[in-house]
Amino acid sequence: MSKVQRMAPPGGETPRADRGEAGARRAEGADPAASLADLRQDFATLLHRSAALWRNRLDERLRPWGMTQTTWRALWILRSDGERYNQRSLAARLNIETPTLVHIVDRMESLGLLRRVPDTQDRRQKYIEITDAGRTLAAEIEGEVLAVRGQMLAGIEAAELAQAVALLGRLLDNAEMLLA
């Protein structure tokens, strides 16, 4: 059992003093007895908790606009990508189930943030487009997103971020190979 696991109380909350420190000590070689399995467990636990806390914090900051991380990401993708998305392809891009996205798009469409546009070649197909109101809202709340990002990444140097980006890129490559 890894130190992160042992230190976590029954509710699963990792004590603040141990967050990130176990991995750092092991990475520096201070704990040579740590096994690769322990490091992998610590990494997975910390990655999951960090992602969950980041999402929760962002959801809190976006609540005044009736938005969440998922609705923000939908607006951001539709505003930034320059691609056309139908519900299936947008759900895949957001890494959520299509029925979940249908509910989100219905709500965002009722707020005037998105619209469904019929495909001229296939009338069964509908594309999702961001509206001017959606673009305006995305620009308005982007500062909140950047503020949360700044808080979550505070104290992390550029070189550390570059290493983390490379590591997470490899992790995503491994995950995508499993899906193929």
XYZ file of N, CA, C and O in Angstrom:
720
model
N 0.852 -1.179 0.000
C 0.000 0.000 0.000
C 0.892 1.234 0.000
O 1.860 1.307 0.724
N 0.552 2.193 -0.848
C 1.367 3.387 -0.957
C 1.108 4.330 0.212
O 0.123 4.219 0.918
N 2.022 5.283 0.386
C 1.879 6.245 1.466
C 0.624 7.090 1.300
O -0.058 7.401 2.265
N 0.294 7.479 0.053
C -0.913 8.268 -0.183
C -2.136 7.477 0.245
O -3.030 7.988 0.885
N -2.168 6.178 -0.070
C -3.296 5.340 0.337
C -3.360 5.211 1.850
O -4.421 5.306 2.442
N -2.219 4.946 2.488
C -2.199 4.746 3.945
C -2.612 6.007 4.683
O -3.231 5.947 5.725
N -2.233 7.163 4.149
C -2.504 8.423 4.823
C -3.949 8.880 4.650
O -4.414 9.751 5.346
N -4.659 8.318 3.658
C -6.022 8.767 3.393
C -6.969 8.196 4.438
O -6.979 7.001 4.680
N -7.781 9.048 5.085
C -8.770 8.561 6.031
C -9.899 7.838 5.298
O -9.949 7.855 4.068
N -10.804 7.192 6.016
C -11.851 6.404 5.387
C -12.644 7.140 4.313
O -13.067 6.555 3.339
N -12.847 8.441 4.446
C -13.591 9.195 3.440
C -12.805 9.430 2.168
O -13.320 9.948 1.198
N -11.535 9.060 2.132
C -10.720 9.194 0.946
C -9.977 10.515 0.837
O -9.220 10.713 -0.084
N -10.176 11.437 1.741
C -9.520 12.744 1.695
C -8.043 12.573 2.034
O -7.696 12.030 3.075
N -7.174 12.994 1.155
C -5.745 12.930 1.404
C -5.349 14.117 2.268
O -5.697 15.245 1.947
N -4.643 13.878 3.383
C -4.238 14.993 4.249
C -3.432 16.022 3.465
O -2.614 15.677 2.632
N -3.661 17.298 3.758
C -3.017 18.395 3.045
C -1.497 18.269 3.082
O -0.837 18.516 2.086
N -0.944 17.893 4.197
C 0.512 17.827 4.334
C 1.123 16.805 3.386
O 2.282 16.905 3.043
N 0.341 15.807 2.948
C 0.895 14.764 2.109
C 0.604 14.985 0.626
O 1.148 14.297 -0.211
N -0.223 15.940 0.274
C -0.592 16.135 -1.130
C 0.622 16.527 -1.951
O 1.186 17.588 -1.774
N 1.002 15.650 -2.847
C 2.113 15.941 -3.738
C 3.480 15.698 -3.147
O 4.432 15.510 -3.865
N 3.604 15.679 -1.827
C 4.918 15.547 -1.212
C 5.468 14.123 -1.311
O 6.662 13.942 -1.487
N 4.600 13.128 -1.219
C 5.070 11.739 -1.287
C 5.751 11.479 -2.625
O 6.847 10.934 -2.678
N 5.093 11.895 -3.709
C 5.666 11.696 -5.032
C 6.956 12.469 -5.210
O 7.900 11.969 -5.798
N 7.009 13.681 -4.686
C 8.215 14.499 -4.820
C 9.378 13.854 -4.084
O 10.487 13.795 -4.597
N 9.128 13.354 -2.870
C 10.200 12.700 -2.119
C 10.688 11.461 -2.855
O 11.885 11.219 -2.956
N 9.773 10.678 -3.391
C 10.163 9.465 -4.110
C 10.907 9.815 -5.388
O 11.869 9.150 -5.741
N 10.449 10.839 -6.085
C 11.099 11.229 -7.331
C 12.532 11.675 -7.087
O 13.394 11.473 -7.921
N 12.793 12.267 -5.921
C 14.141 12.713 -5.590
C 14.992 11.565 -5.059
O 16.150 11.742 -4.769
N 14.395 10.390 -4.896
C 15.142 9.240 -4.434
C 15.233 9.137 -2.931
O 15.975 8.316 -2.406
N 14.477 9.940 -2.186
C 14.545 9.914 -0.732
C 13.910 8.653 -0.150
O 14.168 8.314 0.982
N 13.112 7.966 -0.928
C 12.427 6.771 -0.448
C 12.688 5.626 -1.430
O 11.809 5.261 -2.205
N 13.917 5.052 -1.427
C 14.258 4.036 -2.426
C 13.448 2.753 -2.295
O 13.390 1.962 -3.230
N 12.791 2.550 -1.146
C 12.007 1.333 -0.955
C 10.664 1.381 -1.687
O 9.982 0.370 -1.803
N 10.287 2.550 -2.161
C 8.998 2.679 -2.836
C 9.011 1.872 -4.131
O 9.941 1.948 -4.913
N 7.986 1.132 -4.329
C 7.915 0.321 -5.542
C 7.264 1.105 -6.666
O 6.597 2.111 -6.432
N 7.456 0.626 -7.862
C 6.816 1.236 -9.011
C 5.300 1.195 -8.851
O 4.602 2.152 -9.206
N 4.778 0.133 -8.291
C 3.333 0.032 -8.069
C 2.845 1.126 -7.124
O 1.783 1.719 -7.345
N 3.612 1.400 -6.071
C 3.242 2.476 -5.144
C 3.255 3.835 -5.849
O 2.356 4.651 -5.666
N 4.285 4.082 -6.654
C 4.371 5.344 -7.378
C 3.196 5.497 -8.353
O 2.613 6.577 -8.463
N 2.872 4.404 -9.036
C 1.744 4.455 -9.972
C 0.445 4.734 -9.228
O -0.394 5.499 -9.706
N 0.270 4.102 -8.075
C -0.941 4.337 -7.285
C -1.001 5.785 -6.803
O -2.045 6.429 -6.879
N 0.110 6.285 -6.299
C 0.152 7.678 -5.841
C -0.159 8.627 -7.001
O -0.934 9.576 -6.845
N 0.444 8.371 -8.154
C 0.218 9.227 -9.312
C -1.252 9.232 -9.701
O -1.858 10.287 -9.900
N -1.836 8.049 -9.808
C -3.254 7.944 -10.193
C -4.156 8.642 -9.183
O -5.089 9.363 -9.551
N -3.870 8.452 -7.905
C -4.678 9.074 -6.855
C -4.576 10.590 -6.919
O -5.587 11.304 -6.883
N -3.361 11.108 -7.021
C -3.155 12.551 -7.058
C -3.698 13.175 -8.348
O -4.256 14.277 -8.321
N -3.556 12.471 -9.468
C -4.093 12.969 -10.731
C -5.615 13.074 -10.657
O -6.202 14.101 -11.022
N -6.247 12.037 -10.147
C -7.708 12.041 -10.029
C -8.180 13.143 -9.085
O -9.093 13.906 -9.412
N -7.559 13.251 -7.927
C -7.969 14.269 -6.943
C -7.739 15.676 -7.480
O -8.573 16.557 -7.305
N -6.608 15.889 -8.139
C -6.323 17.211 -8.708
C -7.363 17.584 -9.757
O -7.870 18.708 -9.762
N -7.682 16.646 -10.638
C -8.674 16.914 -11.677
C -10.045 17.191 -11.063
O -10.749 18.117 -11.488
N -10.430 16.413 -10.054
C -11.728 16.612 -9.407
C -11.790 17.963 -8.697
O -12.791 18.685 -8.805
N -10.723 18.319 -7.985
C -10.699 19.608 -7.293
C -10.700 20.770 -8.278
O -11.354 21.786 -8.056
N -9.976 20.639 -9.371
C -9.931 21.672 -10.401
C -11.337 21.873 -10.974
O -11.826 22.994 -11.088
N -11.987 20.766 -11.306
C -13.340 20.845 -11.870
C -14.317 21.473 -10.870
O -15.113 22.340 -11.228
N -14.249 21.037 -9.626
C -15.147 21.584 -8.600
C -14.934 23.084 -8.420
O -15.894 23.842 -8.291
N -13.683 23.501 -8.387
C -13.383 24.925 -8.212
C -13.902 25.737 -9.399
O -14.478 26.801 -9.237
N -13.699 25.198 -10.606
C -14.176 25.890 -11.793
C -15.706 25.949 -11.803
O -16.290 26.996 -12.111
N -16.361 24.851 -11.438
C -17.825 24.845 -11.360
C -18.324 25.913 -10.388
O -19.300 26.613 -10.670
N -17.641 26.065 -9.242
C -18.023 27.102 -8.269
C -17.905 28.500 -8.870
O -18.783 29.336 -8.691
N -16.806 28.741 -9.577
C -16.570 30.068 -10.147
C -17.538 30.393 -11.280
O -17.839 31.563 -11.523
N -18.016 29.367 -11.993
C -18.896 29.587 -13.140
C -20.378 29.545 -12.773
O -21.231 29.896 -13.586
N -20.672 29.130 -11.549
C -22.064 29.003 -11.101
C -22.880 30.291 -11.278
O -24.046 30.222 -11.684
N -22.335 31.487 -11.004
C -23.145 32.708 -11.185
C -23.692 32.888 -12.610
O -24.686 33.558 -12.811
N -23.043 32.288 -13.600
C -23.505 32.366 -14.983
C -24.347 31.147 -15.368
O -24.745 31.015 -16.514
N -24.573 30.232 -14.413
C -25.313 29.007 -14.709
C -24.512 28.037 -15.552
O -25.075 27.196 -16.253
N -23.195 28.134 -15.472
C -22.305 27.314 -16.288
C -21.529 26.335 -15.413
O -21.444 26.510 -14.197
N -20.970 25.329 -16.062
C -20.089 24.355 -15.418
C -18.857 24.189 -16.303
O -18.802 24.742 -17.405
N -17.928 23.389 -15.840
C -16.751 23.109 -16.659
C -17.182 22.523 -18.007
O -16.660 22.913 -19.050
N -18.121 21.610 -17.998
C -18.544 20.961 -19.241
C -19.203 21.948 -20.192
O -18.908 21.950 -21.389
N -20.085 22.810 -19.679
C -20.737 23.777 -20.565
C -19.717 24.798 -21.083
O -19.770 25.193 -22.244
N -18.780 25.190 -20.216
C -17.709 26.094 -20.659
C -16.892 25.443 -21.769
O -16.614 26.058 -22.791
N -16.501 24.187 -21.568
C -15.692 23.505 -22.577
C -16.438 23.387 -23.898
O -15.840 23.525 -24.966
N -17.748 23.140 -23.845
C -18.535 23.074 -25.085
C -18.472 24.420 -25.818
O -18.221 24.461 -27.032
N -18.681 25.504 -25.086
C -18.589 26.836 -25.709
C -17.191 27.086 -26.265
O -17.029 27.579 -27.386
N -16.184 26.753 -25.472
C -14.801 27.003 -25.884
C -14.460 26.225 -27.148
O -13.860 26.774 -28.084
N -14.844 24.953 -27.195
C -14.560 24.120 -28.380
C -15.261 24.684 -29.604
O -14.654 24.839 -30.670
N -16.539 25.000 -29.459
C -17.300 25.510 -30.597
C -16.793 26.877 -31.052
O -16.859 27.208 -32.232
N -16.281 27.654 -30.120
C -15.758 28.983 -30.443
C -14.364 28.892 -31.061
O -14.011 29.687 -31.924
N -13.561 27.933 -30.630
C -12.135 27.918 -30.958
C -11.723 26.977 -32.077
O -10.771 27.267 -32.789
N -12.383 25.843 -32.195
C -11.884 24.794 -33.085
C -12.007 25.088 -34.571
O -11.187 24.644 -35.358
N -13.055 25.767 -34.972
C -13.257 25.997 -36.391
C -13.796 24.767 -37.109
O -13.892 24.756 -38.336
N -14.117 23.720 -36.364
C -14.698 22.508 -36.943
C -16.200 22.525 -36.737
O -16.706 23.194 -35.851
N -16.887 21.745 -37.542
C -18.323 21.557 -37.332
C -18.509 20.290 -36.523
O -17.887 19.270 -36.797
N -19.363 20.376 -35.523
C -19.628 19.234 -34.660
C -21.106 18.885 -34.683
O -21.947 19.768 -34.567
N -21.383 17.586 -34.806
C -22.725 17.116 -34.512
C -22.708 16.666 -33.051
O -21.670 16.752 -32.380
N -23.837 16.209 -32.549
C -23.886 15.854 -31.128
C -22.906 14.728 -30.793
O -22.235 14.776 -29.764
N -22.807 13.733 -31.645
C -21.911 12.603 -31.374
C -20.451 13.037 -31.338
O -19.706 12.674 -30.434
N -20.048 13.853 -32.320
C -18.639 14.262 -32.365
C -18.297 15.242 -31.236
O -17.200 15.188 -30.683
N -19.246 16.104 -30.857
C -18.981 17.014 -29.736
C -18.917 16.241 -28.424
O -18.054 16.514 -27.590
N -19.794 15.261 -28.255
C -19.745 14.421 -27.048
C -18.399 13.711 -26.959
O -17.787 13.650 -25.886
N -17.924 13.185 -28.083
C -16.621 12.502 -28.086
C -15.510 13.489 -27.732
O -14.609 13.159 -26.952
N -15.571 14.692 -28.272
C -14.542 15.706 -27.992
C -14.548 16.108 -26.518
O -13.504 16.363 -25.928
N -15.753 16.142 -25.917
C -15.880 16.477 -24.495
C -15.664 15.272 -23.590
O -15.620 15.413 -22.375
N -15.573 14.093 -24.197
C -15.398 12.846 -23.462
C -16.574 12.580 -22.516
O -16.388 12.222 -21.358
N -17.788 12.791 -23.044
C -19.004 12.477 -22.300
C -19.918 11.656 -23.205
O -19.709 11.585 -24.420
N -20.919 11.049 -22.623
C -21.877 10.253 -23.382
C -22.795 11.181 -24.178
O -23.148 12.271 -23.725
N -23.216 10.721 -25.357
C -24.107 11.526 -26.203
C -25.409 11.899 -25.488
O -25.828 13.061 -25.572
N -26.087 10.975 -24.761
C -27.314 11.393 -24.064
C -27.076 12.515 -23.045
O -27.928 13.382 -22.864
N -25.921 12.513 -22.409
C -25.575 13.581 -21.477
C -25.439 14.901 -22.227
O -25.932 15.943 -21.789
N -24.789 14.852 -23.378
C -24.618 16.066 -24.173
C -25.958 16.597 -24.677
O -26.163 17.807 -24.718
N -26.877 15.704 -25.046
C -28.184 16.151 -25.542
C -28.851 17.046 -24.503
O -29.370 18.123 -24.830
N -28.806 16.631 -23.246
C -29.395 17.437 -22.168
C -28.687 18.799 -22.060
O -29.332 19.841 -21.929
N -27.375 18.777 -22.134
C -26.591 20.017 -22.032
C -26.912 20.950 -23.203
O -27.140 22.146 -23.015
N -26.954 20.400 -24.416
C -27.233 21.218 -25.600
C -28.663 21.756 -25.541
O -28.902 22.923 -25.873
N -29.615 20.931 -25.107
C -31.001 21.418 -24.966
C -31.040 22.647 -24.061
O -31.665 23.659 -24.393
N -30.383 22.558 -22.923
C -30.382 23.661 -21.964
C -29.685 24.891 -22.536
O -30.182 26.016 -22.446
N -28.516 24.674 -23.153
C -27.762 25.804 -23.696
C -28.477 26.418 -24.899
O -28.404 27.626 -25.108
N -29.191 25.603 -25.653
C -29.970 26.125 -26.769
C -31.137 26.971 -26.250
O -31.422 28.052 -26.794
N -31.778 26.523 -25.162
C -32.886 27.298 -24.594
C -32.406 28.640 -24.036
O -33.176 29.599 -23.981
N -31.122 28.714 -23.664
C -30.542 29.971 -23.181
C -30.019 30.848 -24.328
O -29.516 31.949 -24.092
N -30.109 30.331 -25.547
C -29.658 31.099 -26.702
C -28.156 31.066 -26.922
O -27.631 31.889 -27.673
N -27.458 30.118 -26.284
C -25.993 30.053 -26.395
C -25.538 29.203 -27.578
O -24.450 29.415 -28.120
N -26.352 28.227 -27.947
C -26.066 27.313 -29.047
C -27.302 27.184 -29.905
O -28.421 27.496 -29.475
N -27.108 26.667 -31.113
C -28.250 26.323 -31.962
C -27.899 25.063 -32.745
O -26.722 24.807 -33.035
N -28.937 24.317 -33.077
C -28.790 23.146 -33.935
C -29.109 23.585 -35.364
O -30.124 24.211 -35.609
N -28.211 23.233 -36.278
C -28.361 23.631 -37.672
C -28.415 22.369 -38.531
O -27.516 21.530 -38.450
N -29.473 22.231 -39.339
C -29.588 21.034 -40.186
C -28.471 20.966 -41.229
O -28.039 21.988 -41.759
N -28.029 19.756 -41.506
C -27.050 19.504 -42.558
C -27.787 19.588 -43.899
O -28.839 18.976 -44.072
N -27.232 20.339 -44.834
C -27.897 20.480 -46.133
C -27.862 19.188 -46.941
O -28.690 18.993 -47.828
N -26.920 18.291 -46.638
C -26.793 17.027 -47.367
C -27.591 15.895 -46.739
O -27.988 14.961 -47.425
N -27.784 15.952 -45.423
C -28.465 14.868 -44.699
C -29.382 15.498 -43.656
O -28.934 15.935 -42.602
N -30.662 15.522 -43.938
C -31.587 16.226 -43.042
C -31.732 15.571 -41.678
O -32.248 16.167 -40.749
N -31.249 14.331 -41.536
C -31.263 13.675 -40.213
C -30.165 14.220 -39.309
O -30.243 14.141 -38.097
N -29.152 14.756 -39.920
C -27.979 15.253 -39.207
C -28.157 16.719 -38.817
O -28.604 17.528 -39.622
N -27.778 17.045 -37.581
C -27.801 18.443 -37.142
C -26.444 18.773 -36.546
O -25.868 17.992 -35.797
N -25.969 19.940 -36.906
C -24.720 20.431 -36.353
C -25.026 21.404 -35.222
O -26.076 22.036 -35.196
N -24.094 21.515 -34.302
C -24.242 22.429 -33.172
C -23.324 23.606 -33.421
O -22.127 23.432 -33.682
N -23.885 24.799 -33.348
C -23.107 26.014 -33.558
C -23.279 26.942 -32.365
O -24.353 26.997 -31.761
N -22.235 27.671 -32.073
C -22.302 28.675 -31.008
C -22.950 29.935 -31.581
O -22.718 30.294 -32.735
N -23.770 30.577 -30.790
C -24.421 31.827 -31.199
C -23.564 33.014 -30.775
O -22.580 32.865 -30.040
N -23.960 34.190 -31.193
C -23.271 35.400 -30.755
C -23.354 35.537 -29.233
O -22.373 35.918 -28.585
N -24.525 35.202 -28.663
C -24.672 35.255 -27.198
C -23.730 34.260 -26.528
O -23.151 34.549 -25.474
N -23.542 33.094 -27.140
C -22.606 32.103 -26.606
C -21.171 32.589 -26.664
O -20.396 32.404 -25.724
N -20.809 33.235 -27.765
C -19.456 33.809 -27.887
C -19.229 34.895 -26.839
O -18.172 34.968 -26.226
N -20.243 35.726 -26.653
C -20.134 36.803 -25.658
C -19.956 36.223 -24.264
O -19.088 36.670 -23.501
N -20.766 35.224 -23.922
C -20.654 34.603 -22.601
C -19.304 33.916 -22.435
O -18.664 34.037 -21.389
N -18.851 33.213 -23.469
C -17.550 32.535 -23.389
C -16.439 33.545 -23.103
O -15.567 33.303 -22.258
N -16.477 34.682 -23.783
C -15.461 35.710 -23.551
C -15.580 36.281 -22.140
O -14.567 36.548 -21.480
N -16.802 36.440 -21.664
C -17.035 37.011 -20.337
C -16.505 36.112 -19.219
O -15.924 36.594 -18.255
N -16.683 34.811 -19.363
C -16.287 33.912 -18.271
C -14.871 33.363 -18.428
O -14.358 32.716 -17.523
N -14.232 33.668 -19.547
C -12.875 33.165 -19.753
C -11.924 33.636 -18.657
O -11.035 32.905 -18.238
N -12.122 34.834 -18.154
C -11.292 35.328 -17.063
C -11.391 34.460 -15.817
O -10.401 34.253 -15.110
N -12.583 33.934 -15.546
C -12.764 33.039 -14.396
C -11.992 31.740 -14.607
O -11.365 31.215 -13.692
N -12.052 31.230 -15.830
C -11.338 29.998 -16.157
C -9.835 30.200 -15.987
O -9.143 29.369 -15.385
N -9.339 31.319 -16.488
C -7.908 31.625 -16.365
C -7.502 31.844 -14.911
O -6.400 31.456 -14.509
N -8.392 32.429 -14.120
C -8.085 32.644 -12.698
C -7.955 31.317 -11.966
O -7.027 31.127 -11.172
N -8.857 30.396 -12.223
C -8.770 29.073 -11.582
C -7.499 28.367 -12.034
O -6.776 27.775 -11.221
N -7.195 28.444 -13.315
C -5.966 27.817 -13.819
C -4.752 28.394 -13.107
O -3.852 27.665 -12.683
N -4.726 29.703 -12.953
C -3.610 30.345 -12.263
C -3.486 29.890 -10.823
O -2.379 29.647 -10.330
N -4.614 29.759 -10.136
C -4.602 29.288 -8.746
C -4.120 27.850 -8.659
O -3.321 27.502 -7.787
N -4.607 27.007 -9.545
C -4.243 25.584 -9.496
C -2.766 25.357 -9.847
O -2.157 24.423 -9.342
N -2.220 26.202 -10.685
C -0.833 26.017 -11.129
C 0.145 26.956 -10.425
O 1.318 27.019 -10.796
N -0.328 27.642 -9.391
C 0.532 28.572 -8.651
C 1.753 27.852 -8.088
O 1.656 26.740 -7.572
N 2.894 28.489 -8.213
C 4.129 27.942 -7.643
C 4.781 26.859 -8.481
O 5.811 26.312 -8.096
N 4.223 26.536 -9.613
C 4.801 25.513 -10.493
C 5.572 26.232 -11.594
O 5.021 27.071 -12.309
N 6.840 25.916 -11.701
C 7.724 26.578 -12.659
C 7.462 26.088 -14.088
O 6.919 25.007 -14.286
N 7.893 26.891 -15.058
C 7.697 26.561 -16.475
C 8.303 25.206 -16.840
O 7.690 24.418 -17.571
N 9.482 24.907 -16.324
C 10.128 23.625 -16.634
C 9.312 22.458 -16.075
O 9.189 21.409 -16.726
N 8.760 22.636 -14.879
C 7.912 21.593 -14.291
C 6.640 21.402 -15.116
O 6.197 20.270 -15.334
N 6.055 22.505 -15.566
C 4.858 22.413 -16.408
C 5.174 21.707 -17.721
O 4.386 20.879 -18.189
N 6.326 22.011 -18.310
C 6.714 21.359 -19.566
C 6.859 19.854 -19.361
O 6.415 19.057 -20.201
N 7.457 19.448 -18.244
C 7.575 18.018 -17.940
C 6.204 17.389 -17.738
O 5.939 16.291 -18.208
N 5.329 18.090 -17.036
C 3.985 17.568 -16.782
C 3.196 17.436 -18.086
O 2.496 16.441 -18.295
N 3.325 18.425 -18.965
C 2.636 18.367 -20.255
C 3.122 17.166 -21.054
O 2.329 16.424 -21.642
N 4.432 16.953 -21.071
C 4.990 15.803 -21.796
C 4.492 14.492 -21.181
O 4.097 13.567 -21.905
N 4.494 14.413 -19.870
C 4.043 13.202 -19.191
C 2.565 12.929 -19.459
O 2.180 11.811 -19.802
N 1.739 13.958 -19.336
C 0.304 13.777 -19.572
C 0.026 13.463 -21.040
O -0.897 12.705 -21.349
N 0.828 14.010 -21.935
C 0.705 13.659 -23.353
C 0.955 12.184 -23.579
O 0.227 11.517 -24.335
N 1.976 11.656 -22.928
C 2.261 10.216 -23.040
C 1.145 9.386 -22.422
O 0.765 8.342 -22.952
N 0.597 9.854 -21.307
C -0.513 9.162 -20.661
C -1.720 9.112 -21.604
O -2.357 8.067 -21.763
N -2.021 10.233 -22.269
C -3.128 10.250 -23.225
C -2.848 9.346 -24.421
O -3.757 8.669 -24.914
N -1.612 9.323 -24.884
C -1.253 8.411 -25.981
C -1.526 6.959 -25.582
O -2.094 6.186 -26.355
N -1.129 6.601 -24.357
C -1.381 5.238 -23.865
C -2.876 4.954 -23.806
O -3.329 3.872 -24.200
N -3.648 5.917 -23.322
C -5.097 5.735 -23.207
C -5.726 5.571 -24.584
O -6.598 4.720 -24.776
N -5.283 6.371 -25.551
C -5.840 6.276 -26.898
C -5.481 4.962 -27.566
O -6.271 4.411 -28.331
N -4.293 4.421 -27.274
C -3.918 3.106 -27.814
C -4.833 2.017 -27.254
O -5.169 1.065 -27.953
N -5.248 2.163 -26.005
C -6.148 1.187 -25.410
C -7.525 1.218 -26.066
O -8.219 0.207 -26.123
N -7.940 2.388 -26.555
C -9.245 2.536 -27.198
C -9.247 2.041 -28.641
O -10.302 1.774 -29.197
N -8.062 1.968 -29.244
C -7.970 1.568 -30.661
C -8.222 0.086 -30.857
O -8.235 -0.732 -30.044
